[in-house]
Coordinates of C-alpha atoms in Angstrom, one line a residue:
Chain K
X81 CA -7.0 -24.1 5.2
X82 CA -8.0 -25.3 8.7
X83 CA -9.6 -22.3 10.4
X84 CA -13.0 -21.6 11.9
X85 CA -14.6 -18.1 11.4
X86 CA -14.5 -16.2 14.7
X87 CA -11.3 -17.9 15.8
X88 CA -7.8 -16.2 15.6
X89 CA -6.4 -16.4 12.1
X90 CA -2.8 -17.1 11.0
X91 CA -1.5 -16.8 7.5
X92 CA 2.0 -17.3 6.2
X93 CA 4.0 -15.8 3.4
X94 CA 7.6 -16.6 2.5
X95 CA 9.2 -14.3 5.1
X96 CA 6.3 -13.3 7.4
X97 CA 3.6 -14.6 9.6
X98 CA 0.3 -12.7 9.7
X99 CA -1.9 -13.5 12.7
X100 CA -4.8 -12.0 14.6
X101 CA -3.4 -9.4 17.0
X102 CA -3.5 -10.0 20.7
X103 CA -3.7 -7.5 23.6
X104 CA 0.0 -8.2 24.3
X105 CA 0.8 -6.9 20.8
X106 CA -0.3 -3.4 21.8
X107 CA 3.1 -2.8 23.3
X108 CA 5.2 0.4 23.5
X109 CA 6.6 -0.2 20.1
X110 CA 3.1 -0.4 18.6
X111 CA 2.1 2.7 20.5
X112 CA 5.1 4.6 19.2
X113 CA 3.9 4.2 15.6
X114 CA 0.9 6.4 16.4
X115 CA 3.2 9.2 17.6
X116 CA 5.3 9.1 14.4
X117 CA 3.9 11.7 12.0
X118 CA 5.6 10.2 9.0
X119 CA 4.3 6.7 9.8
X120 CA 0.8 7.9 10.3
X121 CA 0.8 10.6 7.6
X122 CA -1.7 8.9 5.3
X123 CA -3.3 6.4 7.8
X124 CA -6.8 7.1 9.0
X125 CA -6.4 6.6 12.7
X126 CA -6.8 8.6 15.9
X127 CA -3.2 9.3 16.8
X128 CA -4.2 10.6 20.2
X129 CA -6.0 7.5 21.4
X130 CA -5.1 6.1 24.8
X131 CA -3.8 2.6 25.4
X132 CA -7.3 1.8 26.8
X133 CA -8.9 2.9 23.6
X134 CA -6.4 0.8 21.6
X135 CA -7.5 -2.2 23.6
X136 CA -11.2 -1.5 23.2
X137 CA -10.7 -1.1 19.4
X138 CA -8.8 -4.4 19.2
X139 CA -11.8 -6.1 20.8
X140 CA -14.0 -5.0 17.9
X141 CA -12.1 -7.3 15.5
X142 CA -14.1 -10.5 15.6
X143 CA -12.2 -12.6 13.0
X144 CA -15.3 -12.9 11.0
X145 CA -16.4 -9.6 9.7
X146 CA -13.4 -7.6 10.9
X147 CA -9.8 -8.7 11.1
X148 CA -6.7 -7.0 12.5
X149 CA -3.7 -9.1 11.5
X150 CA -0.2 -8.2 12.8
X151 CA 2.7 -8.7 10.5
X152 CA 5.6 -10.6 12.1
X153 CA 8.9 -11.3 10.3
X154 CA 9.8 -15.0 10.8
X155 CA 13.4 -14.0 11.5
X156 CA 12.6 -11.8 14.5
X157 CA 9.0 -12.4 15.6
X158 CA 8.6 -8.7 16.4
X159 CA 5.5 -7.1 14.9
X160 CA 6.3 -4.5 12.2
X161 CA 2.9 -3.5 11.1
X162 CA -0.7 -4.7 10.6
X163 CA -3.6 -5.2 8.3
X164 CA -7.2 -4.4 8.6
X165 CA -9.6 -6.6 6.6
X166 CA -13.3 -5.8 6.2
X167 CA -15.1 -8.4 4.1
X168 CA -18.7 -7.7 3.2
X169 CA -20.3 -11.1 2.6
X170 CA -23.6 -10.0 1.1
X171 CA -21.8 -8.2 -1.7
X172 CA -18.7 -10.4 -1.7
X173 CA -16.5 -7.3 -1.6
X174 CA -13.6 -6.8 0.8
X175 CA -11.7 -3.8 1.8
X176 CA -8.1 -3.8 3.2
X177 CA -5.8 -1.3 4.8
X178 CA -2.2 -1.8 5.8
X179 CA 0.4 0.1 7.9
X180 CA 4.1 -0.7 8.2
X181 CA 5.1 0.9 11.4
X182 CA 8.7 -0.1 11.5
X183 CA 10.6 2.2 9.1
X184 CA 13.4 -0.4 8.6
X185 CA 10.9 -2.4 6.6
X186 CA 9.9 0.4 4.3
X187 CA 10.8 -0.2 0.6
X188 CA 11.5 -3.9 1.2
X189 CA 8.4 -5.3 -0.6
X190 CA 6.7 -6.2 2.7
X191 CA 3.3 -5.0 1.6
X192 CA 3.3 -6.7 -1.7
X193 CA 4.5 -10.1 -0.2
X194 CA 2.1 -10.1 2.7
X195 CA -0.9 -8.6 1.0
X196 CA -0.7 -11.4 -1.6
X197 CA -1.6 -14.0 1.1
X198 CA -4.3 -11.6 2.4
X199 CA -5.8 -11.5 -1.1
X200 CA -5.6 -15.3 -1.3
X201 CA -7.5 -15.5 2.0
X202 CA -10.1 -13.0 1.0
X203 CA -10.7 -14.3 -2.5
X204 CA -10.3 -18.0 -1.9
X205 CA -11.2 -18.7 1.7
X206 CA -13.8 -16.0 2.3
X207 CA -15.2 -16.0 -1.3
X208 CA -14.8 -12.3 -2.0
X209 CA -15.1 -11.4 -5.6
X210 CA -13.6 -7.9 -5.4
X211 CA -11.1 -6.1 -3.1
X212 CA -11.0 -2.4 -2.9
X213 CA -9.1 0.2 -1.0
X214 CA -8.7 3.9 -0.8
X215 CA -5.5 5.8 -0.6
X216 CA -4.5 9.4 -0.3
X217 CA -3.7 10.8 -3.7
X218 CA -0.2 11.8 -2.5
X219 CA 0.6 8.4 -0.8
X220 CA 3.1 7.5 -3.6
X221 CA 4.5 4.3 -2.1
X222 CA 0.9 2.9 -1.6
X223 CA -0.1 3.9 -5.2
X224 CA 3.0 2.1 -6.4
X225 CA 2.1 -1.1 -4.5
X226 CA -1.5 -1.1 -5.7
X227 CA -0.4 -0.7 -9.2
X228 CA 2.2 -3.5 -8.8
X229 CA -0.5 -5.8 -7.6
X230 CA -2.7 -5.2 -10.6
X231 CA -5.3 -2.8 -9.0
X232 CA -7.1 -0.4 -11.3
X233 CA -7.8 3.2 -10.3
X234 CA -11.5 3.4 -10.2
X235 CA -12.1 6.9 -9.1
X236 CA -11.1 9.9 -7.1
X237 CA -13.0 10.9 -4.0
X238 CA -12.7 14.7 -3.6
X239 CA -12.0 16.0 -0.1
X240 CA -12.7 12.5 1.3
X241 CA -9.9 12.5 3.8
X242 CA -8.4 14.8 6.4
X243 CA -4.6 15.3 6.4
X244 CA -2.6 15.5 9.6
X245 CA -2.5 19.3 8.9
X246 CA -6.3 19.3 9.1
X247 CA -6.8 20.1 5.5
X248 CA -9.2 17.9 3.4
X249 CA -7.5 15.6 1.0
X250 CA -8.5 13.7 -2.2
X251 CA -8.4 10.0 -2.1
X252 CA -8.2 7.4 -4.9
X253 CA -10.3 4.3 -5.0
X254 CA -8.5 1.2 -6.2
X255 CA -10.1 -2.1 -7.1
X256 CA -9.1 -5.6 -8.0
X257 CA -11.4 -8.4 -9.2
X258 CA -10.9 -12.0 -8.2
X259 CA -10.6 -13.1 -11.8
X260 CA -7.9 -10.5 -12.4
X261 CA -6.0 -11.7 -9.3
X262 CA -6.2 -15.3 -10.4
X263 CA -5.0 -14.5 -13.9
X264 CA -2.1 -12.5 -12.5
X265 CA -1.1 -15.4 -10.3
X266 CA -1.4 -17.9 -13.2
X267 CA 0.7 -15.7 -15.4
X268 CA 3.5 -15.5 -12.7
X269 CA 3.5 -19.2 -12.1
X270 CA 4.0 -20.0 -15.8
Chain Y
X754 CA 18.6 10.8 -27.6
X755 CA 16.9 14.1 -26.8
X756 CA 17.2 16.3 -23.7
X757 CA 14.0 14.9 -22.1
X758 CA 15.3 11.3 -22.6
X759 CA 18.6 12.2 -21.0
X760 CA 17.0 14.0 -18.1
X761 CA 14.6 11.1 -17.6
X762 CA 17.4 8.6 -17.4
X763 CA 19.3 10.8 -14.9
X764 CA 16.2 11.2 -12.7
X765 CA 15.3 7.5 -12.8
X766 CA 18.9 6.5 -12.1
X767 CA 19.0 8.8 -9.1
X768 CA 15.7 7.3 -7.7
X769 CA 16.9 3.8 -8.3
X770 CA 20.4 4.6 -6.9
X771 CA 22.0 3.3 -10.1
X772 CA 24.5 4.8 -12.6
X773 CA 22.6 6.3 -15.5
X774 CA 24.6 4.0 -17.8
X775 CA 23.1 1.0 -16.0
X776 CA 19.5 2.0 -16.6
X777 CA 18.3 0.0 -19.6
X778 CA 16.3 1.6 -22.3
X779 CA 13.3 -0.6 -21.5
X780 CA 13.6 -0.1 -17.7
X781 CA 10.2 -0.4 -16.1
X782 CA 8.4 -1.3 -12.8
X783 CA 8.6 -5.1 -12.4
X784 CA 11.8 -5.4 -14.5
X785 CA 14.2 -3.4 -12.3
X786 CA 14.7 -5.0 -8.9
X787 CA 15.5 -1.8 -7.1
X788 CA 12.3 0.0 -8.5
X789 CA 10.4 -0.4 -5.2
X790 CA 7.8 1.8 -3.5
X791 CA 10.4 4.1 -2.0
X792 CA 12.3 4.4 -5.2
X793 CA 9.1 5.3 -6.9
X794 CA 8.5 8.0 -4.4
X795 CA 12.0 9.3 -4.9
X796 CA 11.4 9.3 -8.7
X797 CA 8.1 11.2 -8.4
X798 CA 9.6 13.8 -6.1
X799 CA 12.6 14.2 -8.3
X800 CA 10.3 14.8 -11.4
X801 CA 8.3 17.3 -9.4
X802 CA 11.4 19.1 -8.3
X803 CA 12.6 19.2 -11.9
X804 CA 9.3 20.6 -13.2
X805 CA 8.8 22.9 -10.2
X806 CA 5.2 21.7 -9.6
X807 CA 3.2 18.8 -8.3
X808 CA 2.3 16.2 -10.8
X809 CA -1.2 15.6 -11.8
X810 CA -2.6 12.8 -9.6
X811 CA -3.2 10.6 -12.7
X812 CA 0.5 10.9 -13.6
X813 CA 1.4 9.3 -10.3
X814 CA -0.4 6.2 -11.4
X815 CA 0.7 6.2 -15.0
X816 CA 4.4 6.5 -14.7
X817 CA 5.8 2.9 -14.9
X818 CA 8.8 3.1 -17.2
X819 CA 11.8 5.1 -18.3
X820 CA 9.8 5.9 -21.5
X821 CA 6.9 7.2 -19.4
X822 CA 9.2 9.6 -17.6
X823 CA 10.8 10.8 -20.8
X824 CA 7.3 11.3 -22.4
X825 CA 6.1 13.3 -19.3
X826 CA 9.2 15.5 -19.4
X827 CA 8.9 16.0 -23.1
X828 CA 5.2 17.0 -22.8
X829 CA 6.1 19.4 -20.0
X830 CA 8.9 21.0 -22.0
X831 CA 6.6 21.4 -25.0
X832 CA 3.9 23.0 -22.7
X833 CA 6.4 25.5 -21.3
X834 CA 7.7 26.3 -24.8
X835 CA 4.2 27.1 -26.0
X836 CA 3.2 29.2 -23.0

Protein backbone atom coordinates (compact mmCIF):
# COMPACT_ATOMS: atom_id res chain seq x y z
CA UNK A 1 0.00 0.00 0.00
CA UNK A 2 1.14 3.53 -0.73
CA UNK A 3 1.19 5.37 2.56
CA UNK A 4 3.79 7.22 4.61
CA UNK A 5 3.74 6.87 8.41
CA UNK A 6 2.65 10.11 9.96
CA UNK A 7 0.39 10.96 7.05
CA UNK A 8 -3.41 10.51 7.05
CA UNK A 9 -4.34 6.89 6.42
CA UNK A 10 -7.20 5.49 4.33
CA UNK A 11 -8.31 1.85 4.19
CA UNK A 12 -11.16 0.29 2.25
CA UNK A 13 -13.42 -2.67 2.88
CA UNK A 14 -16.21 -3.84 0.60
CA UNK A 15 -18.77 -1.36 1.92
CA UNK A 16 -16.79 1.13 3.99
CA UNK A 17 -13.94 3.58 3.88
CA UNK A 18 -11.83 3.99 6.99
CA UNK A 19 -9.76 7.14 7.11
CA UNK A 20 -7.95 9.27 9.62
CA UNK A 21 -10.46 11.54 11.28
CA UNK A 22 -10.35 15.27 10.65
CA UNK A 23 -11.50 18.17 12.85
CA UNK A 24 -14.55 18.55 10.62
CA UNK A 25 -15.61 15.00 11.59
CA UNK A 26 -16.19 16.12 15.17
CA UNK A 27 -19.62 17.36 14.19
CA UNK A 28 -22.88 17.39 16.12
CA UNK A 29 -23.65 13.83 15.07
CA UNK A 30 -20.32 12.63 16.46
CA UNK A 31 -20.83 14.64 19.63
CA UNK A 32 -24.29 13.13 20.10
CA UNK A 33 -22.81 9.64 20.46
CA UNK A 34 -21.10 10.71 23.68
CA UNK A 35 -24.48 11.71 25.12
CA UNK A 36 -26.12 8.37 24.30
CA UNK A 37 -25.73 6.11 27.36
CA UNK A 38 -26.38 2.96 25.36
CA UNK A 39 -23.77 3.81 22.72
CA UNK A 40 -21.19 4.63 25.38
CA UNK A 41 -22.18 1.90 27.85
CA UNK A 42 -19.02 -0.12 27.48
CA UNK A 43 -16.71 2.44 25.88
CA UNK A 44 -13.96 3.94 27.95
CA UNK A 45 -14.32 7.62 27.16
CA UNK A 46 -15.13 10.80 29.01
CA UNK A 47 -18.75 11.41 28.06
CA UNK A 48 -18.67 14.91 29.51
CA UNK A 49 -15.78 16.21 27.45
CA UNK A 50 -16.19 19.52 25.69
CA UNK A 51 -15.87 20.03 21.95
CA UNK A 52 -12.52 21.71 22.60
CA UNK A 53 -11.34 18.63 24.48
CA UNK A 54 -12.46 16.43 21.57
CA UNK A 55 -10.36 18.53 19.20
CA UNK A 56 -7.34 18.37 21.51
CA UNK A 57 -7.72 14.60 21.80
CA UNK A 58 -7.93 14.19 18.03
CA UNK A 59 -4.60 16.01 17.69
CA UNK A 60 -2.91 13.31 19.78
CA UNK A 61 -3.38 10.81 16.93
CA UNK A 62 -0.22 11.00 14.89
CA UNK A 63 -0.92 8.22 12.33
CA UNK A 64 2.23 6.52 13.45
CA UNK A 65 1.86 5.35 17.02
CA UNK A 66 -1.82 6.28 17.43
CA UNK A 67 -4.61 6.17 14.87
CA UNK A 68 -8.20 7.39 15.00
CA UNK A 69 -9.95 6.09 11.90
CA UNK A 70 -13.51 7.12 11.09
CA UNK A 71 -15.81 4.55 9.50
CA UNK A 72 -17.69 5.87 6.47
CA UNK A 73 -20.23 3.82 4.48
CA UNK A 74 -19.47 4.19 0.80
CA UNK A 75 -23.18 4.65 0.14
CA UNK A 76 -23.65 7.73 2.33
CA UNK A 77 -20.25 9.08 3.28
CA UNK A 78 -21.51 9.94 6.76
CA UNK A 79 -19.33 8.72 9.58
CA UNK A 80 -20.97 5.98 11.66
CA UNK A 81 -18.20 5.16 14.11
CA UNK A 82 -14.49 4.97 14.58
CA UNK A 83 -11.49 2.86 15.51
CA UNK A 84 -8.58 3.55 17.80
CA UNK A 85 -5.37 1.72 16.88
CA UNK A 86 -2.36 1.61 19.16
CA UNK A 87 0.59 -0.32 17.67
CA UNK A 88 3.58 -0.93 19.93
CA UNK A 89 6.50 -1.39 17.56
CA UNK A 90 9.09 -2.62 20.05
CA UNK A 91 6.89 -5.58 21.03
CA UNK A 92 5.04 -5.81 17.70
CA UNK A 93 1.75 -5.91 19.56
CA UNK A 94 -1.19 -3.72 18.65
CA UNK A 95 -4.36 -2.85 20.50
CA UNK A 96 -7.63 -1.82 18.91
CA UNK A 97 -10.94 -0.39 20.08
CA UNK A 98 -14.03 0.33 18.03
CA UNK A 99 -17.29 2.16 18.53
CA UNK A 100 -20.30 2.17 16.21
CA UNK A 101 -22.16 5.34 17.13
CA UNK A 102 -25.00 5.07 14.65
CA UNK A 103 -27.51 2.57 16.00
CA UNK A 104 -28.90 1.86 12.51
CA UNK A 105 -25.62 0.07 11.81
CA UNK A 106 -25.68 -2.18 14.87
CA UNK A 107 -26.01 -5.89 14.14
CA UNK A 108 -25.07 -5.45 10.50
CA UNK A 109 -21.60 -6.94 10.61
CA UNK A 110 -19.87 -3.56 10.34
CA UNK A 111 -17.28 -4.32 13.00
CA UNK A 112 -16.29 -7.66 11.51
CA UNK A 113 -16.02 -6.28 7.97
CA UNK A 114 -14.10 -3.14 8.85
CA UNK A 115 -11.91 -4.65 11.55
CA UNK A 116 -10.69 -7.21 9.05
CA UNK A 117 -8.97 -4.49 7.01
CA UNK A 118 -7.68 -2.95 10.22
CA UNK A 119 -6.11 -6.29 11.12
CA UNK A 120 -4.57 -6.57 7.66
CA UNK A 121 -3.08 -3.11 8.13
CA UNK A 122 -1.70 -3.82 11.60
CA UNK A 123 -0.34 -7.26 10.76
CA UNK A 124 0.88 -6.79 7.23
CA UNK A 125 1.67 -3.09 6.84
CA UNK A 126 2.87 -2.32 10.36
CA UNK A 127 4.34 -5.73 11.11
CA UNK A 128 2.42 -6.43 14.31
CA UNK A 129 2.54 -10.05 15.43
CA UNK A 130 -0.32 -9.90 17.89
CA UNK A 131 -3.45 -7.83 18.34
CA UNK A 132 -5.22 -7.58 21.64
CA UNK A 133 -8.17 -5.83 23.12
CA UNK A 134 -10.11 -5.65 26.29
CA UNK A 135 -13.84 -5.76 26.59
CA UNK A 136 -16.32 -5.48 29.42
CA UNK A 137 -17.45 -8.96 30.42
CA UNK A 138 -21.09 -8.01 29.76
CA UNK A 139 -20.48 -6.48 26.33
CA UNK A 140 -22.07 -9.44 24.58
CA UNK A 141 -22.04 -8.09 20.99
CA UNK A 142 -18.33 -7.32 21.28
CA UNK A 143 -17.58 -10.76 22.71
CA UNK A 144 -19.48 -12.26 19.78
CA UNK A 145 -17.42 -10.25 17.30
CA UNK A 146 -14.09 -11.19 18.87
CA UNK A 147 -15.05 -14.82 18.85
CA UNK A 148 -16.22 -14.58 15.23
CA UNK A 149 -12.83 -13.17 14.26
CA UNK A 150 -10.89 -15.96 15.89
CA UNK A 151 -9.72 -14.22 19.05
CA UNK A 152 -8.92 -16.27 22.10
CA UNK A 153 -9.96 -15.26 25.57
CA UNK A 154 -6.69 -14.85 27.41
CA UNK A 155 -7.75 -13.61 30.79
CA UNK A 156 -10.11 -11.72 33.00
CA UNK A 157 -9.04 -8.47 34.59
CA UNK A 158 -10.97 -8.11 37.81
CA UNK A 159 -12.46 -4.69 38.50
CA UNK A 160 -10.41 -3.20 35.68
CA UNK A 161 -13.09 -0.91 34.33
CA UNK A 162 -15.67 1.49 35.64
CA UNK A 163 -19.25 1.22 34.44
CA UNK A 164 -21.43 4.20 33.70
CA UNK A 165 -23.04 3.60 37.10
CA UNK A 166 -19.67 4.11 38.76
CA UNK A 167 -19.27 0.49 39.78
CA UNK A 168 -16.08 -1.39 38.96
CA UNK A 169 -16.44 -3.98 36.21
CA UNK A 170 -14.46 -7.00 35.09
CA UNK A 171 -12.91 -7.00 31.65
CA UNK A 172 -11.81 -9.77 29.35
CA UNK A 173 -8.54 -9.69 27.49
CA UNK A 174 -8.75 -11.09 23.97
CA UNK A 175 -5.81 -11.85 21.72
CA UNK A 176 -5.17 -12.84 18.12
CA UNK A 177 -1.78 -13.86 16.72
CA UNK A 178 -0.76 -12.96 13.19
CA UNK A 179 -0.34 -16.61 12.19
CA UNK A 180 -3.85 -17.34 13.39
CA UNK A 181 -5.23 -14.46 11.34
CA UNK A 182 -3.37 -15.55 8.22
CA UNK A 183 -4.55 -19.16 8.64
CA UNK A 184 -8.11 -17.97 9.09
CA UNK A 185 -7.94 -15.91 5.91
CA UNK A 186 -6.37 -18.73 3.94
CA UNK A 187 -9.09 -21.11 5.09
CA UNK A 188 -11.83 -18.69 4.02
CA UNK A 189 -10.30 -18.13 0.61
CA UNK A 190 -10.14 -21.86 -0.16
CA UNK B 1 -35.74 -34.59 21.86
CA UNK B 2 -35.65 -33.71 25.57
CA UNK B 3 -37.09 -30.60 27.23
CA UNK B 4 -33.75 -28.77 27.23
CA UNK B 5 -33.30 -29.34 23.51
CA UNK B 6 -36.80 -28.06 22.79
CA UNK B 7 -36.33 -25.02 25.00
CA UNK B 8 -32.95 -24.31 23.41
CA UNK B 9 -34.48 -24.40 19.95
CA UNK B 10 -37.25 -22.01 21.00
CA UNK B 11 -34.81 -19.56 22.62
CA UNK B 12 -32.43 -19.60 19.68
CA UNK B 13 -35.27 -19.23 17.18
CA UNK B 14 -36.54 -16.20 19.08
CA UNK B 15 -33.09 -14.61 19.10
CA UNK B 16 -32.59 -15.29 15.40
CA UNK B 17 -36.15 -14.20 14.61
CA UNK B 18 -36.86 -17.54 12.92
CA UNK B 19 -39.55 -20.16 13.25
CA UNK B 20 -38.26 -22.93 15.56
CA UNK B 21 -38.86 -25.41 12.77
CA UNK B 22 -36.41 -23.47 10.62
CA UNK B 23 -33.54 -23.82 13.11
CA UNK B 24 -31.33 -26.65 11.90
CA UNK B 25 -30.04 -29.24 14.35
CA UNK B 26 -26.49 -28.12 13.61
CA UNK B 27 -27.23 -24.38 13.76
CA UNK B 28 -24.13 -22.49 14.85
CA UNK B 29 -22.40 -19.13 14.69
CA UNK B 30 -21.00 -18.77 11.20
CA UNK B 31 -23.55 -21.08 9.60
CA UNK B 32 -26.70 -19.08 10.31
CA UNK B 33 -26.74 -15.76 8.49
CA UNK B 34 -28.96 -14.02 11.03
CA UNK B 35 -26.78 -15.09 13.97
CA UNK B 36 -25.08 -11.71 14.33
CA UNK B 37 -23.86 -9.79 17.36
CA UNK B 38 -27.29 -8.45 18.28
CA UNK B 39 -28.92 -11.85 17.82
CA UNK B 40 -26.26 -13.28 20.11
CA UNK B 41 -27.08 -10.66 22.73
CA UNK B 42 -30.79 -11.49 22.44
CA UNK B 43 -29.95 -15.16 22.85
CA UNK B 44 -27.84 -14.64 25.96
CA UNK B 45 -30.46 -12.39 27.55
CA UNK B 46 -33.20 -14.90 26.74
CA UNK B 47 -31.20 -17.74 28.31
CA UNK B 48 -30.57 -15.63 31.38
CA UNK B 49 -34.25 -14.77 31.64
CA UNK B 50 -35.14 -18.46 31.36
CA UNK B 51 -32.62 -19.42 34.05
CA UNK B 52 -33.39 -16.44 36.25
CA UNK B 53 -29.73 -15.54 36.65
CA UNK B 54 -26.76 -14.03 34.84
CA UNK B 55 -24.64 -16.54 33.00
CA UNK B 56 -21.12 -17.21 34.07
CA UNK B 57 -18.83 -14.94 31.99
CA UNK B 58 -17.15 -17.95 30.41
CA UNK B 59 -20.49 -19.17 29.10
CA UNK B 60 -20.90 -15.94 27.12
CA UNK B 61 -17.83 -16.90 25.18
CA UNK B 62 -18.52 -20.61 24.89
CA UNK B 63 -22.05 -20.57 23.48
CA UNK B 64 -21.74 -20.95 19.73
CA UNK B 65 -24.35 -23.48 18.62
CA UNK B 66 -27.80 -24.85 19.27
CA UNK B 67 -26.11 -27.81 20.92
CA UNK B 68 -24.23 -25.49 23.29
CA UNK B 69 -27.49 -23.84 24.36
CA UNK B 70 -29.16 -27.19 24.93
CA UNK B 71 -26.19 -28.46 26.94
CA UNK B 72 -26.19 -25.34 29.07
CA UNK B 73 -29.91 -25.63 29.80
CA UNK B 74 -29.57 -29.35 30.53
CA UNK B 75 -26.74 -28.67 32.96
CA UNK B 76 -28.75 -25.92 34.67
CA UNK B 77 -31.79 -28.18 34.94
CA UNK B 78 -29.67 -30.94 36.46
CA UNK B 79 -28.13 -28.49 38.93
CA UNK B 80 -31.54 -27.26 40.05
CA UNK B 81 -32.83 -30.83 40.35
CA UNK B 82 -29.94 -31.72 42.65
CA UNK B 83 -30.16 -28.65 44.89
